[in-house]
mmCIF file of C-alpha atoms in Angstrom:
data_model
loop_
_atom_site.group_PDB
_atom_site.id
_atom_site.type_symbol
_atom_site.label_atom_id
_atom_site.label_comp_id
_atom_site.label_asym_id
_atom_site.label_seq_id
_atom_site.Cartn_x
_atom_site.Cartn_y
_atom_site.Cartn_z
ATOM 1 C CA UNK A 62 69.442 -60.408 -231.397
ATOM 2 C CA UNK A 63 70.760 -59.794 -227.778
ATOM 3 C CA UNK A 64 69.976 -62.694 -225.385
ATOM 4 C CA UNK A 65 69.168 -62.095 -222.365
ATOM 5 C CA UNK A 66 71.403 -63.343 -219.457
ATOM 6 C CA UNK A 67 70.719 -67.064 -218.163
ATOM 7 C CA UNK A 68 70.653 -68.103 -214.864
ATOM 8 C CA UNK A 69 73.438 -70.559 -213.662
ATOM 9 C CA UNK A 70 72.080 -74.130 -213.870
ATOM 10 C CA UNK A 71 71.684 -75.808 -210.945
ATOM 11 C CA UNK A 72 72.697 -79.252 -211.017
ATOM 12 C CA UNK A 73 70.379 -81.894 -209.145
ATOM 13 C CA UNK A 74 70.931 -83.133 -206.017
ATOM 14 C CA UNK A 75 68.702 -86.620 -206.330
ATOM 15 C CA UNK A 76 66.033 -88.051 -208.561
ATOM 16 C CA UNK A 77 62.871 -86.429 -209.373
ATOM 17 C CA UNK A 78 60.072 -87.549 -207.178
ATOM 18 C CA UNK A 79 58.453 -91.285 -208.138
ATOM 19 C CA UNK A 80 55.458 -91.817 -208.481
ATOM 20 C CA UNK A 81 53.678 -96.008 -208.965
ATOM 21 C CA UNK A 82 52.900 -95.726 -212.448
ATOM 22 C CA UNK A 83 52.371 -99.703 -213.272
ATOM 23 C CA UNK A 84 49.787 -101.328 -215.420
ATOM 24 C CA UNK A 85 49.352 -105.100 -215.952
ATOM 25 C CA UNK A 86 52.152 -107.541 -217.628
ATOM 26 C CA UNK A 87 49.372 -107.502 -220.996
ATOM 27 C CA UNK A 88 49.342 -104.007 -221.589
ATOM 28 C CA UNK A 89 50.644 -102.942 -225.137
ATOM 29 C CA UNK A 90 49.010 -99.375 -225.298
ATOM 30 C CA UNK A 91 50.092 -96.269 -223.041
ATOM 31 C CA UNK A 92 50.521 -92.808 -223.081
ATOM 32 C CA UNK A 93 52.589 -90.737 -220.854
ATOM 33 C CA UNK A 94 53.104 -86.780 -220.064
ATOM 34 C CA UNK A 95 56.208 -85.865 -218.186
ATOM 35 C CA UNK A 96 56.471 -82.621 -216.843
ATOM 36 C CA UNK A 97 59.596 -80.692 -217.385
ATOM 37 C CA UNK A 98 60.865 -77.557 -216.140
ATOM 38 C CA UNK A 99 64.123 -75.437 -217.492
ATOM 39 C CA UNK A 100 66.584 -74.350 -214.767
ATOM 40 C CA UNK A 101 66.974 -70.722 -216.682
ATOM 41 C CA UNK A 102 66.016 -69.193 -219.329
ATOM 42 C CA UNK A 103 67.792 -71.763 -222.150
ATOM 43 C CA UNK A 104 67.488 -71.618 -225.695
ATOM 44 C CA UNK A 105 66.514 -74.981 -228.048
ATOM 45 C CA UNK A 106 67.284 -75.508 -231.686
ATOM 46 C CA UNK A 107 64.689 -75.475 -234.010
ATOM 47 C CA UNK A 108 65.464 -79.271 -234.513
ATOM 48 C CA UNK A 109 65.179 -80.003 -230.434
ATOM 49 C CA UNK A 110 62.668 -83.192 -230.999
ATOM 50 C CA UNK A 111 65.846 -84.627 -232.661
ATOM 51 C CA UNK A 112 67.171 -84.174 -229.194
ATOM 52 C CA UNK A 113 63.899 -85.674 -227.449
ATOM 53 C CA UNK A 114 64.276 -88.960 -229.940
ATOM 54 C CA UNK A 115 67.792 -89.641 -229.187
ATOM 55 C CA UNK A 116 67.371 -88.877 -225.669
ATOM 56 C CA UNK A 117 64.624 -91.516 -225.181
ATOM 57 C CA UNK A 118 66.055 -94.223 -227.086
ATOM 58 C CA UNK A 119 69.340 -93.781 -225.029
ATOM 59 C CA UNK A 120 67.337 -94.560 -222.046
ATOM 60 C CA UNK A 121 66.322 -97.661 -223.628
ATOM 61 C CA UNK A 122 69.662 -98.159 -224.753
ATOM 62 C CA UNK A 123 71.101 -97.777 -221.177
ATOM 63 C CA UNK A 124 68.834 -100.575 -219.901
ATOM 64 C CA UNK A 125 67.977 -102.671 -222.680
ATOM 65 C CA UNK A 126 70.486 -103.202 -225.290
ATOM 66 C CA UNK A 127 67.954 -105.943 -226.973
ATOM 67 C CA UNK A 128 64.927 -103.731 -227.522
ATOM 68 C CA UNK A 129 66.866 -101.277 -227.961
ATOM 69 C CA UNK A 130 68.186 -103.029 -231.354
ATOM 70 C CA UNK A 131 64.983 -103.824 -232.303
ATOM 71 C CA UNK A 132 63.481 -100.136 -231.714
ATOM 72 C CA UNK A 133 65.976 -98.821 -234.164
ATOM 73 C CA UNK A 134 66.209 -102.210 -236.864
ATOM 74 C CA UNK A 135 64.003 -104.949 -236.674
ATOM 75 C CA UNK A 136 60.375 -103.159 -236.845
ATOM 76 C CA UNK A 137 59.345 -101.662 -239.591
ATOM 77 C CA UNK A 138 56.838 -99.225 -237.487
ATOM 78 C CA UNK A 139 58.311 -97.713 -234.220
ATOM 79 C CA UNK A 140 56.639 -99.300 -231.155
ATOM 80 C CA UNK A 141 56.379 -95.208 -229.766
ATOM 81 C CA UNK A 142 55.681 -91.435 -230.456
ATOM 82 C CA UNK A 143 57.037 -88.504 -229.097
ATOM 83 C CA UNK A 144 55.600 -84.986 -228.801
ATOM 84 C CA UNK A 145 57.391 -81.866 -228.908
ATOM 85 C CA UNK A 146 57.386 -79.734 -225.668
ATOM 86 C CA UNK A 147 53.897 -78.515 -224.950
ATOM 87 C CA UNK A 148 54.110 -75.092 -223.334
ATOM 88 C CA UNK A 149 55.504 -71.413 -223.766
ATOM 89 C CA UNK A 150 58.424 -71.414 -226.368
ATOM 90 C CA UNK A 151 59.323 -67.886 -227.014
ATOM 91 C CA UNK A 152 61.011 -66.689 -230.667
ATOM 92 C CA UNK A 153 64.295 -65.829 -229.947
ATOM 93 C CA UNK A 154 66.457 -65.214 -233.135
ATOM 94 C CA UNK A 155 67.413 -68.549 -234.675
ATOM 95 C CA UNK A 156 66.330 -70.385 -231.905
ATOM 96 C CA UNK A 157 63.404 -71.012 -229.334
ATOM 97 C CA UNK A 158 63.724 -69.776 -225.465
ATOM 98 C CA UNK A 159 62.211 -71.880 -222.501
ATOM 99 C CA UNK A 160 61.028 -69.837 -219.722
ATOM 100 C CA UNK A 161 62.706 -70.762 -216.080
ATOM 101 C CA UNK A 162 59.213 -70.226 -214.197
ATOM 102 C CA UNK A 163 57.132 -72.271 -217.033
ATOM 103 C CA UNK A 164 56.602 -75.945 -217.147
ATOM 104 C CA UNK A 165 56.562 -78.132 -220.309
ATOM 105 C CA UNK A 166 54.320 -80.992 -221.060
ATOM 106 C CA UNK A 167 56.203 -84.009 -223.167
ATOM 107 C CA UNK A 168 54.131 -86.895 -224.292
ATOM 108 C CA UNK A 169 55.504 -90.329 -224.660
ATOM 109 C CA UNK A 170 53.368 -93.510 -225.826
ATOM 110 C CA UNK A 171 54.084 -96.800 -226.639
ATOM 111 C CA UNK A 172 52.463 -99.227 -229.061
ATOM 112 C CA UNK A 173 53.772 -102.805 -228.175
ATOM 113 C CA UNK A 174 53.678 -104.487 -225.270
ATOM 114 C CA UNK A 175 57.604 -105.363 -224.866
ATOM 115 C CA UNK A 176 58.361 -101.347 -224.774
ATOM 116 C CA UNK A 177 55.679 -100.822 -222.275
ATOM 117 C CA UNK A 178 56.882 -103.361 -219.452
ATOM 118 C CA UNK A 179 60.318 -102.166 -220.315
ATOM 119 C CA UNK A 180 58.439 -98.806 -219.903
ATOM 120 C CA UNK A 181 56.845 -99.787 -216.736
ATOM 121 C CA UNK A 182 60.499 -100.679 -215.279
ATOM 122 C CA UNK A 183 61.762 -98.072 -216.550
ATOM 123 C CA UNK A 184 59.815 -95.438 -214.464
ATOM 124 C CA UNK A 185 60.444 -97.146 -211.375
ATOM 125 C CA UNK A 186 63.776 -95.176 -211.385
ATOM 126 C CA UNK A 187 63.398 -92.382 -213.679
ATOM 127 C CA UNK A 188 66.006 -89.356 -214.484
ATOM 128 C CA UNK A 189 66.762 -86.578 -212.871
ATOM 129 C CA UNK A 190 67.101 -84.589 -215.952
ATOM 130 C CA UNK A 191 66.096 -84.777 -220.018
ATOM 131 C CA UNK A 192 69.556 -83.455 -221.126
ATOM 132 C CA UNK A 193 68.562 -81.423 -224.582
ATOM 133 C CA UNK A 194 72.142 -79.837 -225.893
ATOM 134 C CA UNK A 195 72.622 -76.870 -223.594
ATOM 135 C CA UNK A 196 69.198 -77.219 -222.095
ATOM 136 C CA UNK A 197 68.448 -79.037 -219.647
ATOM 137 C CA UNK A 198 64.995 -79.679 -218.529
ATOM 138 C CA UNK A 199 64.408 -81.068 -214.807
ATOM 139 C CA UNK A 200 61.629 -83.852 -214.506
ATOM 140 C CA UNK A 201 59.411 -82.917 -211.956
ATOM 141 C CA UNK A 202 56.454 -85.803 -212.043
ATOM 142 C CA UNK A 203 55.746 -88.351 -214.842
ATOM 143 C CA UNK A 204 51.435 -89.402 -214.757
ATOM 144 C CA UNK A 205 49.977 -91.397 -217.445
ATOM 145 C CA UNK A 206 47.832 -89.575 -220.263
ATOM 146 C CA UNK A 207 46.286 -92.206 -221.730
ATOM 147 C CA UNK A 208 44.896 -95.405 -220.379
ATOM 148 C CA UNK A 209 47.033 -98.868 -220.212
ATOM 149 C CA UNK A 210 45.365 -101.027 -222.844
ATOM 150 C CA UNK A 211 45.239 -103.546 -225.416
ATOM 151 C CA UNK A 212 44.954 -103.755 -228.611
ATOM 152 C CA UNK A 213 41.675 -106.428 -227.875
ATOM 153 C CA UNK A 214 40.355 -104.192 -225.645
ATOM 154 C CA UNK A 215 40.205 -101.322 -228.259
ATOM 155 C CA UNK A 216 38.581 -104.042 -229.971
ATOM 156 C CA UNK A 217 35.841 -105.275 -227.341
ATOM 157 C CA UNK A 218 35.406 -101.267 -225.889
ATOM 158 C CA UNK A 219 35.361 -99.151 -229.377
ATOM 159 C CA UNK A 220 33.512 -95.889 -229.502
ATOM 160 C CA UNK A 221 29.714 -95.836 -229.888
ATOM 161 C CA UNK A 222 29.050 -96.120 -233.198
ATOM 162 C CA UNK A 223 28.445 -92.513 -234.234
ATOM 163 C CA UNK A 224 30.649 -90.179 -235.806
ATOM 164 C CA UNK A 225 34.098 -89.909 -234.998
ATOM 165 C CA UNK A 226 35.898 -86.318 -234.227
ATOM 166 C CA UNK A 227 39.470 -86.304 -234.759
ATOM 167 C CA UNK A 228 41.979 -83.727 -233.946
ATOM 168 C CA UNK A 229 45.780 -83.078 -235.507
ATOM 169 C CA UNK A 230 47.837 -81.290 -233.115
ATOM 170 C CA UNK A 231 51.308 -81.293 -234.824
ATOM 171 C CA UNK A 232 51.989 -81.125 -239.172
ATOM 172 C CA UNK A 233 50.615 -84.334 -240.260
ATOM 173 C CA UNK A 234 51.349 -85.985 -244.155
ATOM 174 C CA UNK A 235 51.544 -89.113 -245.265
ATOM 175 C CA UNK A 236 54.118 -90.323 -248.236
ATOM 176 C CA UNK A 237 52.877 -90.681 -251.320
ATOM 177 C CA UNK A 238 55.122 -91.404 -254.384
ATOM 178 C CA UNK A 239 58.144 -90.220 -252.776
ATOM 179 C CA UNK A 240 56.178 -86.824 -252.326
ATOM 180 C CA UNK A 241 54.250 -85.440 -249.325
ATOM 181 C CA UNK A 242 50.843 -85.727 -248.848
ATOM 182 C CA UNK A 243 49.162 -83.159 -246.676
ATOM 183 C CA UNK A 244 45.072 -84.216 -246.569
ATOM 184 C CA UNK A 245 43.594 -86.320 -244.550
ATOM 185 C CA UNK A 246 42.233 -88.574 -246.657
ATOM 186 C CA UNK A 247 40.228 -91.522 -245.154
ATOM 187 C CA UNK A 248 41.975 -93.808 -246.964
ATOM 188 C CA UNK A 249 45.273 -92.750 -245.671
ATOM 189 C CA UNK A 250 44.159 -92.368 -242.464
ATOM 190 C CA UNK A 251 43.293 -95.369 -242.095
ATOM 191 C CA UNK A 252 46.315 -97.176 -243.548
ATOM 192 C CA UNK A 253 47.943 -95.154 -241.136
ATOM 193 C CA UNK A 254 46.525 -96.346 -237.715
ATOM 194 C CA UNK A 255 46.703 -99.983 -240.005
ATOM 195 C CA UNK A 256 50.152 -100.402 -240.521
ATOM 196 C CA UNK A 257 50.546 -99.889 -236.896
ATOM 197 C CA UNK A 258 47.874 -102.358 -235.456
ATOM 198 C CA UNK A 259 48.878 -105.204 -238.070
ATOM 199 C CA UNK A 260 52.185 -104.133 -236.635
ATOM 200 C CA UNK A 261 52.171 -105.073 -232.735
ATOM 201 C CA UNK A 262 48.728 -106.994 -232.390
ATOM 202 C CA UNK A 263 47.948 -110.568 -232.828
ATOM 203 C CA UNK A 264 44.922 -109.724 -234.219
ATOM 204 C CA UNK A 265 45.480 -109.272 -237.847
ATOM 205 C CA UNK A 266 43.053 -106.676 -239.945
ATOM 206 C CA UNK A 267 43.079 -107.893 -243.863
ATOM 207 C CA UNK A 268 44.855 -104.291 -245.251
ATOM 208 C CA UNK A 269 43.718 -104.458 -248.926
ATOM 209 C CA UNK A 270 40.090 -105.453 -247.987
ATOM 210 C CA UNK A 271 39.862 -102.900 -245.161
ATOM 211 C CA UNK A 272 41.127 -99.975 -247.129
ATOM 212 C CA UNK A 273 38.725 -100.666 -249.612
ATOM 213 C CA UNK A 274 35.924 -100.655 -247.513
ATOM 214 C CA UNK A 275 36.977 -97.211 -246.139
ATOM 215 C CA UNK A 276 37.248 -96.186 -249.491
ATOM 216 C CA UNK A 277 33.532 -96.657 -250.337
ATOM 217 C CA UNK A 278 32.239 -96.385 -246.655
ATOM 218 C CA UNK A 279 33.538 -93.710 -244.861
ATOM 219 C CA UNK A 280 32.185 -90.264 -245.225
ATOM 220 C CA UNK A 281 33.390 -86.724 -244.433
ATOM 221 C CA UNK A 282 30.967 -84.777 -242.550
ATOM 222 C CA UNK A 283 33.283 -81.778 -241.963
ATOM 223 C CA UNK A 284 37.106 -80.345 -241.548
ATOM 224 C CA UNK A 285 38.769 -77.356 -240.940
ATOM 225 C CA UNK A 286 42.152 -77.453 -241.687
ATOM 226 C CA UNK A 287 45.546 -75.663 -242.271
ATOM 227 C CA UNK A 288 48.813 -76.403 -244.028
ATOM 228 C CA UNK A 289 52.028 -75.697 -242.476
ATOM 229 C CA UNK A 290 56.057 -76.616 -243.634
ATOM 230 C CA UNK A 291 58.260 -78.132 -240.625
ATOM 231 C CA UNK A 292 60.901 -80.112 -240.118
ATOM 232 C CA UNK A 293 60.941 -83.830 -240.572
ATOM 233 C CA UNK A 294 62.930 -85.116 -238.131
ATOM 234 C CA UNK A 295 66.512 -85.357 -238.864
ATOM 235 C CA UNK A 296 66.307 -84.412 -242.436
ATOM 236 C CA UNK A 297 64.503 -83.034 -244.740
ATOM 237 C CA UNK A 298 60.868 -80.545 -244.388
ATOM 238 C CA UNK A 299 57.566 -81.470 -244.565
ATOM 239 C CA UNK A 300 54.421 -80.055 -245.696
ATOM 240 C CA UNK A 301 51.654 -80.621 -243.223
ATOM 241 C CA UNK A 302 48.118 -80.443 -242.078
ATOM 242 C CA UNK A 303 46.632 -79.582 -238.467
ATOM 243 C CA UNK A 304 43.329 -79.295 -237.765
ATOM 244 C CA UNK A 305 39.864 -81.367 -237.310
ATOM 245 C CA UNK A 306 37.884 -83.741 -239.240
ATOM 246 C CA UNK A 307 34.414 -85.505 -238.340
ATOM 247 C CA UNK A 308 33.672 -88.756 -240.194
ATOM 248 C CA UNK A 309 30.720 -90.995 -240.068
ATOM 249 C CA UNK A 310 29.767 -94.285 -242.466
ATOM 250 C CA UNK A 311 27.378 -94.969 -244.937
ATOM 251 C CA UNK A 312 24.659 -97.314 -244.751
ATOM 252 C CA UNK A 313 27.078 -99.938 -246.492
ATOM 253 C CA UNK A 314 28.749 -100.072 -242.942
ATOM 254 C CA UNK A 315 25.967 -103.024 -242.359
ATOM 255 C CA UNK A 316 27.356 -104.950 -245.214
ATOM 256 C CA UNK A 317 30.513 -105.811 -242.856
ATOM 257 C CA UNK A 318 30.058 -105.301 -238.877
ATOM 258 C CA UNK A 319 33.863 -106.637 -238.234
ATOM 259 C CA UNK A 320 34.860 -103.713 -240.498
ATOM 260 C CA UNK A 321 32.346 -101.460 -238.334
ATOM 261 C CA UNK A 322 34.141 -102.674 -235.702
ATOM 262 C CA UNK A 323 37.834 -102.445 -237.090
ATOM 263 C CA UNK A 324 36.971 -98.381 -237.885
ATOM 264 C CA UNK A 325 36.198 -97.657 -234.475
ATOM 265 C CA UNK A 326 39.353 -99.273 -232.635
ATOM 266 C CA UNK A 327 42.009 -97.898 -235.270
ATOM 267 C CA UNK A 328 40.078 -94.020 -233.816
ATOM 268 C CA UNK A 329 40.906 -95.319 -230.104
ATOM 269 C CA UNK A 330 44.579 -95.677 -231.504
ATOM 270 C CA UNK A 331 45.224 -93.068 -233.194
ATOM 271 C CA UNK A 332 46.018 -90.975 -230.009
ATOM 272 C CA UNK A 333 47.946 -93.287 -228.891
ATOM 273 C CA UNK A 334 50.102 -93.812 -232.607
ATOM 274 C CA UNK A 335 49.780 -90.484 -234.140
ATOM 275 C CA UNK A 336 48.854 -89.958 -237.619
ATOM 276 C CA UNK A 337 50.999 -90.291 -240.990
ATOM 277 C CA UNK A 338 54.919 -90.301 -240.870
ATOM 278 C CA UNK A 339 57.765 -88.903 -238.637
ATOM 279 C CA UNK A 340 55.432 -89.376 -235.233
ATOM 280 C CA UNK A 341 58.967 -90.676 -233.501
ATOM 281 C CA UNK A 342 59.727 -87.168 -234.137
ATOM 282 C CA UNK A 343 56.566 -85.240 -232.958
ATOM 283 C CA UNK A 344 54.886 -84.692 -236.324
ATOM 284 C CA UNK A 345 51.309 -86.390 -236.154
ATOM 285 C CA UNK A 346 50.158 -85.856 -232.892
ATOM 286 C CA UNK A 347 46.178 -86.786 -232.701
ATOM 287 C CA UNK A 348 43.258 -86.571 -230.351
ATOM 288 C CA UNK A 349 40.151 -87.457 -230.484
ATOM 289 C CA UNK A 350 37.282 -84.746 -230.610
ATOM 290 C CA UNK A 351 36.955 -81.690 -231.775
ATOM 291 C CA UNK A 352 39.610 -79.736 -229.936
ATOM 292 C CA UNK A 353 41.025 -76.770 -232.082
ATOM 293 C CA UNK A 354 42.223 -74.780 -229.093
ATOM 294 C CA UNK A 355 44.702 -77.322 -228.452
ATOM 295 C CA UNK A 356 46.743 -77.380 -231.607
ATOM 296 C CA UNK A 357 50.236 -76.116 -231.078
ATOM 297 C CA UNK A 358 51.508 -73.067 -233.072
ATOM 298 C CA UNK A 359 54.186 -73.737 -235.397
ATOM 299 C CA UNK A 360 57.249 -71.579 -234.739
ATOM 300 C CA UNK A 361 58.503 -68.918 -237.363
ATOM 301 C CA UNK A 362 61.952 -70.095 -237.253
ATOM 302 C CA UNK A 363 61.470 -73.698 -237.413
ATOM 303 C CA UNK A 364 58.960 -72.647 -240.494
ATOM 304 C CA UNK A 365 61.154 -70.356 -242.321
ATOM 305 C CA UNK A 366 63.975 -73.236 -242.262
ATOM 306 C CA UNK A 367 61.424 -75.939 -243.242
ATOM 307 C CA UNK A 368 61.106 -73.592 -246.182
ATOM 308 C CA UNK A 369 65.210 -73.471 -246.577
ATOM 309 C CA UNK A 370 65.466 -76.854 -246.241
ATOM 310 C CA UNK A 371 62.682 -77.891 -249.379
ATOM 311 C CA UNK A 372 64.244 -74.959 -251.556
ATOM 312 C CA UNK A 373 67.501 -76.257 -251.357
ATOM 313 C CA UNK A 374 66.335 -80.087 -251.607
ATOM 314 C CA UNK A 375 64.948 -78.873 -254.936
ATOM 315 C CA UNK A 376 67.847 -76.670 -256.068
ATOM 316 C CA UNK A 377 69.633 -80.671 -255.465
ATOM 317 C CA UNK A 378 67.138 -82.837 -257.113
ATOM 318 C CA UNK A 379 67.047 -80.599 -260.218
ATOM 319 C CA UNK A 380 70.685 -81.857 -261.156
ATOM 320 C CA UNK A 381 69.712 -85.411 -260.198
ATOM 321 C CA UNK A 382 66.463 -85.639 -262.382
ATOM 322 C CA UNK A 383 68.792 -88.347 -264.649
ATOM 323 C CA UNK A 384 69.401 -90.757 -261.613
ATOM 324 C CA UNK A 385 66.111 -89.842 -259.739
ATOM 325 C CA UNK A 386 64.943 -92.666 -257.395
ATOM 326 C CA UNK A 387 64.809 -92.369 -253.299
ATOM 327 C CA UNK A 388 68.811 -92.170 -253.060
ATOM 328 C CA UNK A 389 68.787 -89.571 -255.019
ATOM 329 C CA UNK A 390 66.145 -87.862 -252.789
ATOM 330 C CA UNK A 391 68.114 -88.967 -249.731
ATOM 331 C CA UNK A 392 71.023 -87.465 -251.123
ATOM 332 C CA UNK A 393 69.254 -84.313 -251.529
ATOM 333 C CA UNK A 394 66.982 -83.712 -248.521
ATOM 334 C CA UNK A 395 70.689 -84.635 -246.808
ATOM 335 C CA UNK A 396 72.614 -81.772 -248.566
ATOM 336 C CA UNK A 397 69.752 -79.437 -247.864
ATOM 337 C CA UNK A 398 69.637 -80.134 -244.052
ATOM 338 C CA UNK A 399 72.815 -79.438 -243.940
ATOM 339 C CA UNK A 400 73.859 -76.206 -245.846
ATOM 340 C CA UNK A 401 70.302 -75.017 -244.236
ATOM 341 C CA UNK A 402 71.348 -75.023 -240.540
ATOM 342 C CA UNK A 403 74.896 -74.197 -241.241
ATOM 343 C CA UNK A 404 73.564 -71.228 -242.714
ATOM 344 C CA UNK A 405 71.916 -69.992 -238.871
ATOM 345 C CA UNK A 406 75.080 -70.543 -237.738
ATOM 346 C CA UNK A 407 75.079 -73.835 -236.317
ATOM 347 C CA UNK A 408 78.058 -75.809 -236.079
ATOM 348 C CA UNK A 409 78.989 -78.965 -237.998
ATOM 349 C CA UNK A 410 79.718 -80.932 -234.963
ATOM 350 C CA UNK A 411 76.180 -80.563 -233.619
ATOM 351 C CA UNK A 412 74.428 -80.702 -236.786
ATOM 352 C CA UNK A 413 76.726 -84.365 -237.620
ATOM 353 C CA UNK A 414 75.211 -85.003 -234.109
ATOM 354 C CA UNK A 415 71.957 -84.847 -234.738
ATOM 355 C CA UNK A 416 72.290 -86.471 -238.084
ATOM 356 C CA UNK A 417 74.489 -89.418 -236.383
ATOM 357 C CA UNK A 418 76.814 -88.824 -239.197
ATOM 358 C CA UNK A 419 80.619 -88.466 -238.770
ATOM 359 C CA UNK A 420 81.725 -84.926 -238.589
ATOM 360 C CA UNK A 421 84.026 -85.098 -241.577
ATOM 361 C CA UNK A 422 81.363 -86.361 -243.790
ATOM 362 C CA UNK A 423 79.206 -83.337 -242.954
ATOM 363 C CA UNK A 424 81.934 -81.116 -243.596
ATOM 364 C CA UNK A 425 82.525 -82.812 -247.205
ATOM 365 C CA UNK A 426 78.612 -82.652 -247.732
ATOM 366 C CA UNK A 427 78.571 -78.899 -246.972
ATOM 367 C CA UNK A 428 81.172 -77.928 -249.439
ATOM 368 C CA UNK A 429 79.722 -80.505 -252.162
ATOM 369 C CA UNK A 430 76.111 -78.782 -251.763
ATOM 370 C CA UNK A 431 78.182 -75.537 -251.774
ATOM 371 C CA UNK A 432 79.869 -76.501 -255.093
ATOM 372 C CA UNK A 433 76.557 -77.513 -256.460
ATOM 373 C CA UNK A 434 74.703 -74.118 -255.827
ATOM 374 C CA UNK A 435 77.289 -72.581 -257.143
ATOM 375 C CA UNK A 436 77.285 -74.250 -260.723
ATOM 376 C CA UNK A 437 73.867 -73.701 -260.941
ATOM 377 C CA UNK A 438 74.217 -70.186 -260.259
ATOM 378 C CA UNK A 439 76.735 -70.007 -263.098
ATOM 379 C CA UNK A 440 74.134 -72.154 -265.610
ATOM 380 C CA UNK A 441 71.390 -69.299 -264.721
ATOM 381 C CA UNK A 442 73.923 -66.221 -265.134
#
């Protein structure tokens, strides 16, 4: 496909403008939206949230080498979610083309209370520019998007206790036996916005006692949902869900009001923690109501090499069913990644890159999944 010509990029002359986002020293909960706009008409990589992860974390990096450590080692959920960029992304061959007169919504929010007064620092002299590989986007005004809070106060302010609406934006699954898991059971749910609050509160929710009590308490009223295969994060696809879902309880709700209570606050969080697995990469994004206008289109290319991507991891794992395990999965979902977006063209440099991977391992990786096609080719013929 011919692209069409790009403007030069201008390069800015000072930071964008500032505006006094602060919240008190107790807040743990936060959502932001950053407005972006492209200085031409630039092209993104399927893969661009890859670029929106490392981008943010460098930030931290830059001005907190301590959380910064502890955002990428220590925790065993990520104190934040990213979005993807909300807006008009055009289909452009292998890739996806920003418009130079459209703005771009990107949502940021943060689950612990040590990221958010970094957070709240942070803003007080924010970039100029999100620099995406060959596309950068100029910040023109940061507001917040959902309220400063705690995780008590989600607690002492819950919903009214009627049913609860709740809306997936982006592919949402949950692991399950080393597989995906694209429904939206309550169960999992649940376990979801758990692992999170049991996470970064003080205020600890018994996990086995509370799932079970979903289990035989909560109650699907109604859904309408889709299934969709992206990419997850830096390696790998995954088969998704987006969609709605209303659920009420029982009558057995009476049997334990802190539960009651406990179902309520996790639906205040999930907006702010996303749903299910890969929400540091924009996968899982969740509101709450009943808002099917506002779920955002999956892209044909990013799609078709979701659909590469698992093909190939399965092409892998069918010589590795003796070894099996999660390295051999790892191993797999690696290879595929790889081969996948060398074959649109991109190069190894970016893809190691992405994949924080040293370029010469990528290269060996390529030819070894290669290799591997190959023979089994030659086993079939």
């Amino acid at each position: 496909m011919t692209r069409l010509p790009t403007q030069k990029k201008r390069q800015p002359s000072q930071n964008p403008p500032s505006a006094a986002l602060t919240w008190p020293a107790e807040t743990e909960l936060v959502g932001l939206v950053i407005e972006l706009a492209p200085y031409s008409n630039d092209y993104l990589y399927a893969e661009y949230t890859i670029g929106l992860h490392a981008w943010f974390l460098a930030q931290v990096q830059q001005t907190n080498p301590e959380l910064s450590r502890s955002l990428h080692d220590e925790q065993s959920e990520k104190a934040f979610t990213i979005s993807g960029l909300e807006g008009e992304l055009l289909a452009a061959g292998k890739d996806l083309q920003l418009q130079a007169n459209k703005t771009y919504r990107w949502y940021i929010n943060i689950l612990s209370q040590p990221v958010a007064q970094w957070a709240s620092k942070w803003l007080q002299n924010l970039p100029a520019v999100v620099d995406l590989r060959n596309a950068p986007l100029r910040i023109i005004s940061c507001q917040v998007a959902l309220p400063p809070t705690t995780y008590k106060q989600l607690l002492t302010t819950s919903l009214s206790r009627t049913s609860i609406q709740l809306t997936f934006l982006t592919p949402t699954s949950f692991r399950s036996k080393q597989h995906h898991f694209p429904l939206p059971v309550p169960k999992n749910l649940f376990h979801s916005y758990l692992r999170r609050w049991n996470d970064f509160s003080d205020i600890k929710i018994p996990q086995d006692k509370f799932l079970n009590w979903i289990e035989e308490t909560v109650i699907i009223h109604r859904h309408k949902l889709e299934s969709a295969k992206v990419i997850a994060g830096k390696k790998g696809s995954v088969t998704g869900f987006t969609g709605a879902i209303e659920l009420g309880l029982s009558k057995k709700v009476n049997e334990n009001s802190d539960f009651g209570q406990y179902f309520y606050a996790l639906a205040q969080l999930a907006p702010y923690c996303g749903t299910g697995h890969k929400t540091t990469f924009g996968l899982g994004q969740t509101r709450i109501g009943w808002l099917l206008s506002d779920i955002l289109p999956v892209s044909p290319r990013q799609n078709l090499l979701a659909s590469r991507i698992a093909e190939l991891t399965e092409a892998f794992m069918a010589k590795r069913r003796r070894t099996g395990g999660t390295r051999a999965q790892e191993i797999a979902e690696t290879w595929a990644t790889i081969l996948a977006r060398r074959e649109i063209g991109e190069s190894l440099s970016a893809i190691a890159l992405d994949l924080e991977m040293p370029y010469e391992t990528v290269k060996t990786y390529v030819k070894l999944a290669r290799r591997s096609l190959k023979a089994n080719e030659e086993v079939k013929g």
